[in-house]
mmCIF file of C-alpha atoms and ligand atoms in Angstrom:
data_model
loop_
_atom_site.group_PDB
_atom_site.id
_atom_site.type_symbol
_atom_site.label_atom_id
_atom_site.label_comp_id
_atom_site.label_asym_id
_atom_site.label_seq_id
_atom_site.Cartn_x
_atom_site.Cartn_y
_atom_site.Cartn_z
ATOM 1 C CA MET A 1 7.612 -9.471 23.684
ATOM 2 C CA ASP A 2 9.155 -6.949 21.289
ATOM 3 C CA ALA A 3 6.975 -4.018 20.392
ATOM 4 C CA MET A 4 5.442 -4.047 16.980
ATOM 5 C CA THR A 5 4.821 -0.975 15.018
ATOM 6 C CA LEU A 6 2.833 -0.550 11.682
ATOM 7 C CA HIS A 7 2.246 2.563 9.786
ATOM 8 C CA VAL A 8 -0.858 3.323 7.864
ATOM 9 C CA SER A 9 -0.763 5.743 5.138
ATOM 10 C CA ALA A 10 -4.302 6.599 5.275
ATOM 11 C CA GLY A 11 -5.950 9.837 6.453
ATOM 12 C CA GLY A 12 -3.197 11.865 7.870
ATOM 13 C CA GLY A 13 -1.197 8.610 8.397
ATOM 14 C CA TYR A 14 -0.916 6.906 11.768
ATOM 15 C CA ASP A 15 0.848 4.295 13.631
ATOM 16 C CA ILE A 16 -0.554 1.040 15.172
ATOM 17 C CA LEU A 17 1.584 0.012 18.112
ATOM 18 C CA ILE A 18 1.119 -3.483 19.534
ATOM 19 C CA ASP A 19 3.062 -3.758 22.873
ATOM 20 C CA HIS A 20 2.616 -5.491 26.342
ATOM 21 C CA GLY A 21 1.757 -2.854 28.911
ATOM 22 C CA VAL A 22 1.395 -0.076 26.243
ATOM 23 C CA LEU A 23 -1.536 1.154 28.309
ATOM 24 C CA ASP A 24 0.860 2.408 30.972
ATOM 25 C CA ARG A 25 2.692 4.476 28.326
ATOM 26 C CA ALA A 26 -0.257 5.844 26.453
ATOM 27 C CA GLY A 27 0.159 9.398 27.966
ATOM 28 C CA GLY A 28 3.529 9.902 26.302
ATOM 29 C CA LEU A 29 2.611 8.240 23.109
ATOM 30 C CA ILE A 30 -0.740 10.463 22.812
ATOM 31 C CA LYS A 31 1.202 13.655 23.611
ATOM 32 C CA ALA A 32 3.482 12.705 20.563
ATOM 33 C CA ALA A 33 0.484 12.027 18.379
ATOM 34 C CA LEU A 34 -1.607 15.025 19.471
ATOM 35 C CA PRO A 35 1.026 17.599 20.401
ATOM 36 C CA ARG A 36 -1.448 20.550 20.833
ATOM 37 C CA ALA A 37 -3.935 18.658 22.856
ATOM 38 C CA LYS A 38 -4.809 19.917 26.351
ATOM 39 C CA ARG A 39 -7.862 18.057 27.122
ATOM 40 C CA LEU A 40 -8.560 14.274 26.524
ATOM 41 C CA PHE A 41 -11.967 12.865 26.308
ATOM 42 C CA VAL A 42 -11.859 9.131 27.283
ATOM 43 C CA VAL A 43 -14.851 7.054 26.176
ATOM 44 C CA THR A 44 -15.075 3.679 27.466
ATOM 45 C CA ASP A 45 -17.873 1.085 28.875
ATOM 46 C CA THR A 46 -18.946 -0.372 32.131
ATOM 47 C CA ASN A 47 -17.106 -3.537 31.648
ATOM 48 C CA VAL A 48 -13.682 -2.015 30.473
ATOM 49 C CA SER A 49 -13.723 1.117 32.724
ATOM 50 C CA PRO A 50 -12.929 -0.736 35.951
ATOM 51 C CA LEU A 51 -10.381 -3.027 34.424
ATOM 52 C CA TYR A 52 -8.119 -0.661 32.491
ATOM 53 C CA GLY A 53 -9.565 2.917 33.169
ATOM 54 C CA PRO A 54 -7.485 3.841 36.148
ATOM 55 C CA ARG A 55 -4.318 2.813 34.481
ATOM 56 C CA LEU A 56 -4.939 4.870 31.260
ATOM 57 C CA VAL A 57 -6.109 7.826 33.178
ATOM 58 C CA ALA A 58 -2.994 7.633 35.600
ATOM 59 C CA SER A 59 -0.746 7.565 32.406
ATOM 60 C CA LEU A 60 -2.477 10.567 30.706
ATOM 61 C CA GLU A 61 -2.429 12.460 33.915
ATOM 62 C CA ILE A 62 1.286 12.220 34.291
ATOM 63 C CA GLU A 63 1.493 14.057 31.085
ATOM 64 C CA SER A 64 -0.645 16.919 32.464
ATOM 65 C CA PHE A 65 -3.692 16.258 30.228
ATOM 66 C CA GLU A 66 -6.908 17.441 31.525
ATOM 67 C CA VAL A 67 -8.805 14.090 31.600
ATOM 68 C CA HIS A 68 -12.582 13.624 31.242
ATOM 69 C CA THR A 69 -14.072 10.176 31.162
ATOM 70 C CA TYR A 70 -17.416 9.000 29.886
ATOM 71 C CA VAL A 71 -18.620 5.469 30.784
ATOM 72 C CA LEU A 72 -21.233 3.971 28.472
ATOM 73 C CA PRO A 73 -23.469 0.902 29.282
ATOM 74 C CA ALA A 74 -21.598 -2.133 27.727
ATOM 75 C CA GLY A 75 -23.239 -3.489 24.753
ATOM 76 C CA GLU A 76 -24.433 -2.800 21.084
ATOM 77 C CA THR A 77 -27.308 -0.784 22.147
ATOM 78 C CA SER A 78 -24.868 2.073 23.130
ATOM 79 C CA LYS A 79 -23.957 2.806 19.445
ATOM 80 C CA SER A 80 -27.089 4.962 19.399
ATOM 81 C CA ALA A 81 -27.893 8.454 17.967
ATOM 82 C CA SER A 82 -28.885 9.473 21.567
ATOM 83 C CA ASN A 83 -25.580 8.575 22.833
ATOM 84 C CA LEU A 84 -23.665 10.538 20.025
ATOM 85 C CA VAL A 85 -25.491 13.514 20.990
ATOM 86 C CA ALA A 86 -24.698 12.988 24.606
ATOM 87 C CA LEU A 87 -21.011 12.771 23.868
ATOM 88 C CA TRP A 88 -21.225 15.889 21.767
ATOM 89 C CA GLU A 89 -22.804 17.904 24.499
ATOM 90 C CA TRP A 90 -20.388 16.429 27.176
ATOM 91 C CA MET A 91 -17.254 17.451 25.380
ATOM 92 C CA THR A 92 -18.590 20.908 24.425
ATOM 93 C CA ALA A 93 -19.748 21.396 28.143
ATOM 94 C CA HIS A 94 -16.110 20.756 29.114
ATOM 95 C CA GLY A 95 -14.591 23.257 26.619
ATOM 96 C CA VAL A 96 -13.392 20.847 23.863
ATOM 97 C CA THR A 97 -11.364 22.674 21.300
ATOM 98 C CA ARG A 98 -10.193 21.512 17.849
ATOM 99 C CA THR A 99 -6.768 20.525 19.006
ATOM 100 C CA ASP A 100 -8.066 18.277 21.853
ATOM 101 C CA GLY A 101 -8.635 14.513 21.452
ATOM 102 C CA VAL A 102 -10.757 11.606 21.964
ATOM 103 C CA VAL A 103 -9.589 8.377 23.421
ATOM 104 C CA ALA A 104 -11.685 5.248 22.726
ATOM 105 C CA LEU A 105 -10.906 2.638 25.255
ATOM 106 C CA GLY A 106 -12.851 -0.600 24.640
ATOM 107 C CA GLY A 107 -14.302 -2.768 21.958
ATOM 108 C CA GLY A 108 -15.782 -2.090 18.591
ATOM 109 C CA VAL A 109 -18.857 -0.453 20.210
ATOM 110 C CA VAL A 110 -16.974 2.267 22.069
ATOM 111 C CA GLY A 111 -14.459 2.745 19.075
ATOM 112 C CA ASP A 112 -17.336 3.158 16.490
ATOM 113 C CA LEU A 113 -19.287 5.558 18.615
ATOM 114 C CA ALA A 114 -16.462 7.499 20.055
ATOM 115 C CA GLY A 115 -14.973 7.802 16.579
ATOM 116 C CA PHE A 116 -18.025 9.197 15.241
ATOM 117 C CA ALA A 117 -18.364 11.690 18.119
ATOM 118 C CA ALA A 118 -14.509 12.666 17.415
ATOM 119 C CA SER A 119 -15.070 13.126 13.782
ATOM 120 C CA THR A 120 -17.919 15.414 14.060
ATOM 121 C CA VAL A 121 -17.747 17.601 17.208
ATOM 122 C CA LEU A 122 -16.483 20.985 16.131
ATOM 123 C CA ARG A 123 -16.301 19.302 12.836
ATOM 124 C CA GLY A 124 -13.546 16.975 13.831
ATOM 125 C CA VAL A 125 -10.981 16.355 16.634
ATOM 126 C CA GLY A 126 -8.175 13.934 16.813
ATOM 127 C CA LEU A 127 -9.035 10.295 17.811
ATOM 128 C CA VAL A 128 -6.939 7.670 19.444
ATOM 129 C CA GLN A 129 -8.099 4.086 19.475
ATOM 130 C CA ILE A 130 -7.130 1.787 22.393
ATOM 131 C CA PRO A 131 -9.114 -1.478 21.400
ATOM 132 C CA THR A 132 -9.574 -4.092 24.140
ATOM 133 C CA THR A 133 -11.272 -6.955 22.337
ATOM 134 C CA LEU A 134 -9.777 -9.264 19.670
ATOM 135 C CA LEU A 135 -12.253 -8.060 17.227
ATOM 136 C CA SER A 136 -11.435 -4.443 17.807
ATOM 137 C CA GLN A 137 -7.753 -4.951 17.639
ATOM 138 C CA VAL A 138 -7.738 -6.890 14.327
ATOM 139 C CA ASP A 139 -10.449 -4.999 12.652
ATOM 140 C CA SER A 140 -12.720 -2.087 13.941
ATOM 141 C CA SER A 141 -9.946 0.063 15.415
ATOM 142 C CA VAL A 142 -7.920 0.126 12.167
ATOM 143 C CA GLY A 143 -9.242 1.604 8.822
ATOM 144 C CA GLY A 144 -11.382 4.481 9.928
ATOM 145 C CA LYS A 145 -14.919 3.366 9.806
ATOM 146 C CA THR A 146 -17.089 4.956 12.516
ATOM 147 C CA ALA A 147 -20.662 4.321 12.995
ATOM 148 C CA ILE A 148 -23.980 4.381 15.028
ATOM 149 C CA ASP A 149 -27.005 2.142 14.683
ATOM 150 C CA LEU A 150 -30.439 3.447 13.651
ATOM 151 C CA ALA A 151 -33.769 1.949 14.117
ATOM 152 C CA THR A 152 -33.582 0.848 10.486
ATOM 153 C CA GLY A 153 -30.436 -1.162 10.748
ATOM 154 C CA LYS A 154 -26.915 -1.434 11.964
ATOM 155 C CA ASN A 155 -23.938 1.015 11.113
ATOM 156 C CA LEU A 156 -26.334 3.053 8.917
ATOM 157 C CA ALA A 157 -24.694 6.376 9.874
ATOM 158 C CA GLY A 158 -21.111 7.294 10.201
ATOM 159 C CA THR A 159 -17.779 8.616 8.744
ATOM 160 C CA PHE A 160 -14.677 7.634 7.379
ATOM 161 C CA THR A 161 -12.224 9.095 9.988
ATOM 162 C CA GLN A 162 -8.810 7.569 10.401
ATOM 163 C CA PRO A 163 -7.454 7.749 13.893
ATOM 164 C CA ARG A 164 -4.209 9.615 14.836
ATOM 165 C CA LEU A 165 -2.797 6.584 16.682
ATOM 166 C CA VAL A 166 -3.853 2.999 17.788
ATOM 167 C CA LEU A 167 -2.364 1.346 20.756
ATOM 168 C CA MET A 168 -3.070 -2.283 21.507
ATOM 169 C CA ASP A 169 -2.087 -3.831 24.571
ATOM 170 C CA PRO A 170 -2.458 -7.738 23.899
ATOM 171 C CA GLU A 171 -2.572 -8.259 27.795
ATOM 172 C CA THR A 172 -6.149 -6.682 27.878
ATOM 173 C CA LEU A 173 -7.343 -9.894 25.878
ATOM 174 C CA ARG A 174 -6.902 -11.899 29.086
ATOM 175 C CA THR A 175 -9.917 -10.600 30.644
ATOM 176 C CA LEU A 176 -12.108 -11.157 27.581
ATOM 177 C CA PRO A 177 -14.867 -13.706 28.113
ATOM 178 C CA ASP A 178 -14.132 -16.864 25.937
ATOM 179 C CA ARG A 179 -17.116 -16.264 23.801
ATOM 180 C CA GLU A 180 -15.911 -12.923 22.866
ATOM 181 C CA PHE A 181 -12.407 -14.198 22.305
ATOM 182 C CA ALA A 182 -13.677 -16.985 19.853
ATOM 183 C CA ALA A 183 -15.952 -14.328 18.037
ATOM 184 C CA GLY A 184 -12.640 -12.243 17.479
ATOM 185 C CA MET A 185 -10.974 -15.351 16.198
ATOM 186 C CA ALA A 186 -13.636 -15.654 13.399
ATOM 187 C CA GLU A 187 -12.279 -12.355 12.022
ATOM 188 C CA VAL A 188 -8.765 -13.537 12.400
ATOM 189 C CA VAL A 189 -9.443 -16.710 10.624
ATOM 190 C CA LYS A 190 -11.291 -14.501 7.826
ATOM 191 C CA TYR A 191 -7.714 -13.024 7.118
ATOM 192 C CA GLY A 192 -6.154 -16.258 6.564
ATOM 193 C CA CYS A 193 -8.991 -17.369 4.313
ATOM 194 C CA ILE A 194 -8.918 -14.155 2.073
ATOM 195 C CA TRP A 195 -5.206 -13.375 1.974
ATOM 196 C CA ASP A 196 -2.694 -15.624 3.441
ATOM 197 C CA ALA A 197 -2.564 -19.586 3.361
ATOM 198 C CA ALA A 198 0.374 -19.577 5.629
ATOM 199 C CA PHE A 199 -1.314 -17.548 8.261
ATOM 200 C CA PHE A 200 -4.299 -19.990 8.014
ATOM 201 C CA ALA A 201 -2.064 -22.861 8.694
ATOM 202 C CA PHE A 202 -0.232 -21.025 11.585
ATOM 203 C CA LEU A 203 -3.716 -20.548 13.205
ATOM 204 C CA LYS A 204 -4.752 -24.106 12.405
ATOM 205 C CA ALA A 205 -1.644 -25.438 14.371
ATOM 206 C CA ARG A 206 -2.938 -23.393 17.505
ATOM 207 C CA PRO A 207 -6.245 -24.818 18.266
ATOM 208 C CA SER A 208 -6.799 -23.411 21.794
ATOM 209 C CA ARG A 209 -7.004 -19.894 23.316
ATOM 210 C CA GLU A 210 -3.806 -20.491 25.340
ATOM 211 C CA ALA A 211 -1.953 -21.610 22.252
ATOM 212 C CA LEU A 212 -3.102 -18.571 20.400
ATOM 213 C CA MET A 213 -2.260 -16.237 23.212
ATOM 214 C CA ALA A 214 1.298 -17.456 23.261
ATOM 215 C CA ASP A 215 1.631 -15.810 19.866
ATOM 216 C CA ILE A 216 -1.055 -13.185 19.958
ATOM 217 C CA ALA A 217 1.292 -10.247 19.189
ATOM 218 C CA HIS A 218 2.135 -11.977 15.809
ATOM 219 C CA ILE A 219 -1.432 -12.816 15.015
ATOM 220 C CA LEU A 220 -2.393 -8.962 15.822
ATOM 221 C CA HIS A 221 0.382 -7.894 13.602
ATOM 222 C CA THR A 222 -0.394 -10.135 10.659
ATOM 223 C CA CYS A 223 -4.090 -9.218 10.782
ATOM 224 C CA CYS A 224 -3.703 -5.423 10.969
ATOM 225 C CA GLU A 225 -0.863 -5.706 8.166
ATOM 226 C CA ILE A 226 -3.436 -7.238 5.919
ATOM 227 C CA LYS A 227 -6.048 -4.616 6.840
ATOM 228 C CA ARG A 228 -3.377 -1.828 6.438
ATOM 229 C CA GLN A 229 -2.828 -2.962 2.719
ATOM 230 C CA VAL A 230 -6.524 -3.240 1.953
ATOM 231 C CA VAL A 231 -7.242 -0.037 3.485
ATOM 232 C CA GLU A 232 -4.526 1.891 1.830
ATOM 233 C CA THR A 233 -5.741 0.633 -1.444
ATOM 234 C CA ASP A 234 -9.275 1.407 -0.980
ATOM 235 C CA GLU A 235 -9.817 3.551 2.111
ATOM 236 C CA HIS A 236 -13.485 4.696 1.183
ATOM 237 C CA ASP A 237 -14.825 1.204 0.446
ATOM 238 C CA THR A 238 -15.407 1.516 -3.239
ATOM 239 C CA GLY A 239 -13.621 -1.811 -4.385
ATOM 240 C CA LEU A 240 -11.054 -3.981 -2.699
ATOM 241 C CA ARG A 241 -12.086 -3.320 0.680
ATOM 242 C CA MET A 242 -15.349 -5.565 -0.036
ATOM 243 C CA ILE A 243 -13.187 -8.690 0.397
ATOM 244 C CA LEU A 244 -13.188 -7.976 4.259
ATOM 245 C CA ASN A 245 -16.868 -8.918 4.019
ATOM 246 C CA PHE A 246 -16.065 -12.648 3.404
ATOM 247 C CA GLY A 247 -18.612 -14.528 5.507
ATOM 248 C CA HIS A 248 -20.422 -11.250 6.380
ATOM 249 C CA THR A 249 -23.416 -11.335 3.887
ATOM 250 C CA LEU A 250 -24.745 -14.682 5.125
ATOM 251 C CA GLY A 251 -23.471 -13.858 8.746
ATOM 252 C CA HIS A 252 -25.784 -10.687 8.522
ATOM 253 C CA ALA A 253 -28.832 -13.162 7.700
ATOM 254 C CA TYR A 254 -27.844 -15.202 10.972
ATOM 255 C CA GLU A 255 -27.574 -12.145 13.169
ATOM 256 C CA LEU A 256 -30.822 -11.116 11.839
ATOM 257 C CA ALA A 257 -32.487 -14.248 12.473
ATOM 258 C CA GLY A 258 -31.337 -14.484 15.967
ATOM 259 C CA GLY A 259 -32.577 -11.095 16.466
ATOM 260 C CA TYR A 260 -29.001 -9.845 17.152
ATOM 261 C CA THR A 261 -29.013 -11.444 20.474
ATOM 262 C CA ARG A 262 -28.682 -15.217 19.876
ATOM 263 C CA TRP A 263 -25.587 -14.977 17.898
ATOM 264 C CA ILE A 264 -22.766 -12.298 18.393
ATOM 265 C CA HIS A 265 -21.219 -10.966 15.068
ATOM 266 C CA GLY A 266 -18.099 -13.259 15.027
ATOM 267 C CA GLU A 267 -20.188 -16.275 15.607
ATOM 268 C CA ALA A 268 -22.398 -15.531 12.684
ATOM 269 C CA VAL A 269 -19.581 -14.650 10.440
ATOM 270 C CA ALA A 270 -17.912 -18.024 11.249
ATOM 271 C CA ALA A 271 -21.078 -19.906 10.018
ATOM 272 C CA GLY A 272 -21.246 -17.483 7.168
ATOM 273 C CA MET A 273 -17.589 -18.262 5.861
ATOM 274 C CA VAL A 274 -18.375 -21.875 5.945
ATOM 275 C CA THR A 275 -21.599 -21.335 4.121
ATOM 276 C CA ALA A 276 -20.050 -19.100 1.560
ATOM 277 C CA ALA A 277 -17.194 -21.573 0.955
ATOM 278 C CA LYS A 278 -19.954 -24.215 0.418
ATOM 279 C CA LEU A 279 -21.727 -21.920 -2.049
ATOM 280 C CA GLY A 280 -18.472 -21.323 -3.854
ATOM 281 C CA VAL A 281 -18.179 -25.283 -4.158
ATOM 282 C CA ALA A 282 -21.715 -25.400 -5.505
ATOM 283 C CA GLN A 283 -20.704 -22.687 -8.135
ATOM 284 C CA GLY A 284 -17.755 -24.769 -9.175
ATOM 285 C CA VAL A 285 -15.221 -21.831 -8.142
ATOM 286 C CA THR A 286 -14.064 -23.063 -4.696
ATOM 287 C CA ASP A 287 -11.685 -26.111 -4.079
ATOM 288 C CA PRO A 288 -14.067 -28.734 -2.603
ATOM 289 C CA ASP A 289 -11.817 -29.049 0.399
ATOM 290 C CA VAL A 290 -12.241 -25.556 1.540
ATOM 291 C CA PRO A 291 -15.410 -25.740 3.648
ATOM 292 C CA GLY A 292 -14.017 -28.641 5.628
ATOM 293 C CA GLN A 293 -10.652 -26.851 6.284
ATOM 294 C CA ILE A 294 -12.603 -23.672 7.565
ATOM 295 C CA GLU A 295 -14.750 -25.885 9.894
ATOM 296 C CA ALA A 296 -11.712 -27.669 11.110
ATOM 297 C CA ILE A 297 -10.066 -24.393 12.342
ATOM 298 C CA LEU A 298 -13.432 -22.938 13.683
ATOM 299 C CA SER A 299 -14.886 -25.839 15.415
ATOM 300 C CA PRO A 300 -12.039 -26.277 17.986
ATOM 301 C CA LEU A 301 -12.645 -22.653 19.098
ATOM 302 C CA GLY A 302 -16.333 -23.407 19.893
ATOM 303 C CA LEU A 303 -17.527 -21.482 16.867
ATOM 304 C CA PRO A 304 -20.711 -22.447 14.970
ATOM 305 C CA THR A 305 -20.020 -23.672 11.389
ATOM 306 C CA ALA A 306 -23.648 -23.703 10.248
ATOM 307 C CA ILE A 307 -26.583 -21.575 11.672
ATOM 308 C CA ASP A 308 -30.337 -22.361 10.765
ATOM 309 C CA CYS A 309 -32.448 -19.400 9.675
ATOM 310 C CA ASP A 310 -35.501 -18.631 7.702
ATOM 311 C CA PHE A 311 -35.160 -18.424 4.061
ATOM 312 C CA SER A 312 -36.613 -14.871 4.201
ATOM 313 C CA ASP A 313 -33.656 -13.748 6.355
ATOM 314 C CA LEU A 314 -31.071 -15.018 3.712
ATOM 315 C CA GLU A 315 -33.100 -13.195 1.011
ATOM 316 C CA LYS A 316 -33.062 -9.886 2.859
ATOM 317 C CA ALA A 317 -29.274 -10.347 3.426
ATOM 318 C CA VAL A 318 -28.222 -11.020 -0.121
ATOM 319 C CA GLY A 319 -30.449 -8.224 -1.123
ATOM 320 C CA ILE A 320 -33.065 -10.480 -2.919
ATOM 321 C CA ASP A 321 -36.548 -8.751 -2.821
ATOM 322 C CA LYS A 322 -39.115 -8.165 -5.486
ATOM 323 C CA LYS A 323 -37.815 -4.963 -6.634
ATOM 324 C CA SER A 324 -34.307 -6.044 -7.093
ATOM 325 C CA ALA A 325 -34.871 -9.537 -8.533
ATOM 326 C CA GLY A 326 -32.855 -9.866 -11.610
ATOM 327 C CA ASP A 327 -30.140 -7.527 -10.255
ATOM 328 C CA ASP A 328 -26.587 -8.770 -9.587
ATOM 329 C CA VAL A 329 -24.908 -9.325 -6.273
ATOM 330 C CA THR A 330 -21.093 -9.360 -5.509
ATOM 331 C CA LEU A 331 -20.258 -12.372 -3.375
ATOM 332 C CA ILE A 332 -17.033 -12.670 -1.715
ATOM 333 C CA LEU A 333 -16.054 -16.135 -2.369
ATOM 334 C CA LEU A 334 -12.751 -18.215 -2.278
ATOM 335 C CA GLU A 335 -10.812 -19.857 -4.928
ATOM 336 C CA LYS A 336 -8.770 -21.577 -2.164
ATOM 337 C CA ILE A 337 -7.605 -20.752 1.298
ATOM 338 C CA GLY A 338 -5.569 -17.482 0.921
ATOM 339 C CA ALA A 339 -7.125 -16.489 -2.517
ATOM 340 C CA VAL A 340 -10.377 -14.518 -2.537
ATOM 341 C CA LEU A 341 -12.573 -14.379 -5.433
ATOM 342 C CA PRO A 342 -15.279 -11.527 -5.496
ATOM 343 C CA LEU A 343 -17.884 -12.694 -7.892
ATOM 344 C CA LYS A 344 -20.741 -10.975 -9.417
ATOM 345 C CA LEU A 345 -23.842 -13.186 -9.799
ATOM 346 C CA PRO A 346 -27.467 -12.758 -10.608
ATOM 347 C CA LYS A 347 -29.224 -12.584 -7.146
ATOM 348 C CA ALA A 348 -31.825 -15.120 -8.459
ATOM 349 C CA GLN A 349 -29.012 -17.636 -9.001
ATOM 350 C CA VAL A 350 -27.522 -17.090 -5.565
ATOM 351 C CA LEU A 351 -31.033 -17.592 -4.130
ATOM 352 C CA ASP A 352 -31.402 -20.869 -6.057
ATOM 353 C CA VAL A 353 -28.028 -22.287 -5.014
ATOM 354 C CA LEU A 354 -28.748 -21.289 -1.250
ATOM 355 C CA ALA A 355 -32.128 -23.010 -1.672
ATOM 356 C CA GLU A 356 -30.638 -26.105 -3.045
ATOM 357 C CA MET A 357 -27.971 -26.162 -0.416
ATOM 358 C CA ARG A 358 -30.683 -26.122 2.266
ATOM 359 C CA GLY A 359 -32.460 -28.985 0.611
ATOM 360 C CA ARG A 360 -29.354 -31.365 0.784
HETATM 361 P P1 NAD B 401 -18.078 -4.809 22.057
HETATM 362 O O1 NAD B 401 -17.449 -3.490 22.062
HETATM 363 O O2 NAD B 401 -19.412 -4.864 22.498
HETATM 364 O O3 NAD B 401 -17.165 -5.586 23.155
HETATM 365 C C1 NAD B 401 -17.628 -6.858 23.530
HETATM 366 C C2 NAD B 401 -17.771 -7.195 25.071
HETATM 367 O O4 NAD B 401 -16.618 -7.288 25.611
HETATM 368 C C3 NAD B 401 -18.575 -5.883 25.787
HETATM 369 O O5 NAD B 401 -19.301 -6.437 26.653
HETATM 370 C C4 NAD B 401 -17.316 -5.148 26.369
HETATM 371 O O6 NAD B 401 -17.702 -4.356 27.497
HETATM 372 C C5 NAD B 401 -16.432 -6.279 26.615
HETATM 373 N N1 NAD B 401 -15.033 -6.013 26.671
HETATM 374 C C6 NAD B 401 -14.343 -5.186 25.904
HETATM 375 N N2 NAD B 401 -12.854 -5.386 26.130
HETATM 376 C C7 NAD B 401 -12.981 -6.181 27.199
HETATM 377 C C8 NAD B 401 -11.874 -6.629 27.873
HETATM 378 N N3 NAD B 401 -10.589 -6.431 27.575
HETATM 379 N N4 NAD B 401 -12.128 -7.636 29.080
HETATM 380 C C9 NAD B 401 -13.330 -7.888 29.316
HETATM 381 N N5 NAD B 401 -14.402 -7.455 28.694
HETATM 382 C C10 NAD B 401 -14.179 -6.582 27.636
HETATM 383 O O7 NAD B 401 -17.929 -5.633 20.972
HETATM 384 P P2 NAD B 401 -16.699 -5.903 19.755
HETATM 385 O O8 NAD B 401 -16.950 -7.257 19.405
HETATM 386 O O9 NAD B 401 -15.411 -5.397 20.258
HETATM 387 O O10 NAD B 401 -17.137 -4.846 18.538
HETATM 388 C C11 NAD B 401 -18.521 -5.068 17.811
HETATM 389 C C12 NAD B 401 -18.699 -3.753 17.324
HETATM 390 O O11 NAD B 401 -17.664 -3.462 16.277
HETATM 391 C C13 NAD B 401 -20.062 -3.762 16.448
HETATM 392 O O12 NAD B 401 -20.778 -2.697 16.828
HETATM 393 C C14 NAD B 401 -19.527 -3.784 15.009
HETATM 394 O O13 NAD B 401 -20.478 -3.181 14.254
HETATM 395 C C15 NAD B 401 -18.296 -2.929 15.131
HETATM 396 N N6 NAD B 401 -17.381 -3.075 14.013
HETATM 397 C C16 NAD B 401 -16.833 -2.240 13.367
HETATM 398 C C17 NAD B 401 -15.793 -2.113 12.463
HETATM 399 C C18 NAD B 401 -15.262 -0.839 11.883
HETATM 400 O O14 NAD B 401 -14.544 -1.179 10.742
HETATM 401 N N7 NAD B 401 -15.346 0.232 12.233
HETATM 402 C C19 NAD B 401 -15.474 -3.619 12.019
HETATM 403 C C20 NAD B 401 -15.925 -4.662 12.669
HETATM 404 C C21 NAD B 401 -16.920 -4.362 13.643
HETATM 405 N N1 LIG B 402 -14.656 -4.180 8.878
HETATM 406 C C1 LIG B 402 -14.596 -3.972 7.489
HETATM 407 C C2 LIG B 402 -13.870 -2.747 7.041
HETATM 408 O O1 LIG B 402 -13.266 -2.207 7.793
HETATM 409 O O2 LIG B 402 -14.046 -2.357 5.870
#
């Protein structure tokens, strides 16, 4: 596989490097991206650390970095305020300076938390993302959103802080559980739905993990290139970036309904995309064959295409409550595969259509 590089012109500008075995070259690449760093603070989790931690640390130590490693318990609950404080105290106890760096090695949980810690300790140090899940490679490591979860909801505190470098080793995906790989594929399919019909067809022709892995570098590159264009246009999420939420509004309802344990994010997004497509058909704005096309690509991957939930969860997810009744909501719909259509609708109307769809 040839190495692929993308340059993102957001923040100070940074490269995304996709390359087989890049983990073993991380030291030199990070030295070039953070030339004044003496100390590197590697943040990872209990699943990823034994798999990839030693290779990364060896590569950093060859470049004479002073390396400190923090291993978080794997899982969403690690994205907490208490862990954020723990990371700040750990870095400052080890003498972090403004020219040092944080290296996030893991999935979106590690990336979001370590990113938040990097962007706030000493008012900000450099961040390198080394995403190891499909979801984090195609989505969370690129674009600069960092976050923790609060008791009041997910991702409710965070920053926009672009990394200085993103390194993706597609080989790390080989150790992902099937369920996590499929969940990442929901986000991959999303890019085809909202932006690129040819990419959607490319994915459709590869209905298994094995077939997808044979072309994984191209898949990662295509997704990151789409996200690059969106983020460069709307870094701070005030307009175009909302199209990345296709399938997510209803997906949030399904995650909520499942208590955030029954369905992982990508699974909820998969069902959310199909339901959003059906809603678009019901509104007369989406080609009638679109829901079936999306289902046909998600089902072979083992992803759910419909999830049952209480109507109250749908109401919460689309922001329909007594106080906001009558307000508008912007739904991310499709005209057809590859053509996204953000549509402002009265919330009450959305509620009616969803109720009617459930009645069918
Ligand atoms: P995750 O970080 O929890 O990783 C999923 C599981 O895979 C974990 O158990 C992890 O330990 C394990 N894992 C990671 N890499 C592995 C590997 N190579 N081999 C084996 N196991 C591995 O979850 P995720 O799906 O990567 O990310 C979800 C998080 O990302 C959520 O918190 C979500 O809010 C956030 N997110 C952020 C953005 C953003 O723009 N910042 C975008 C999308 C999602
Ligand atoms: N994951 C959505 C975004 O980065 O805006």
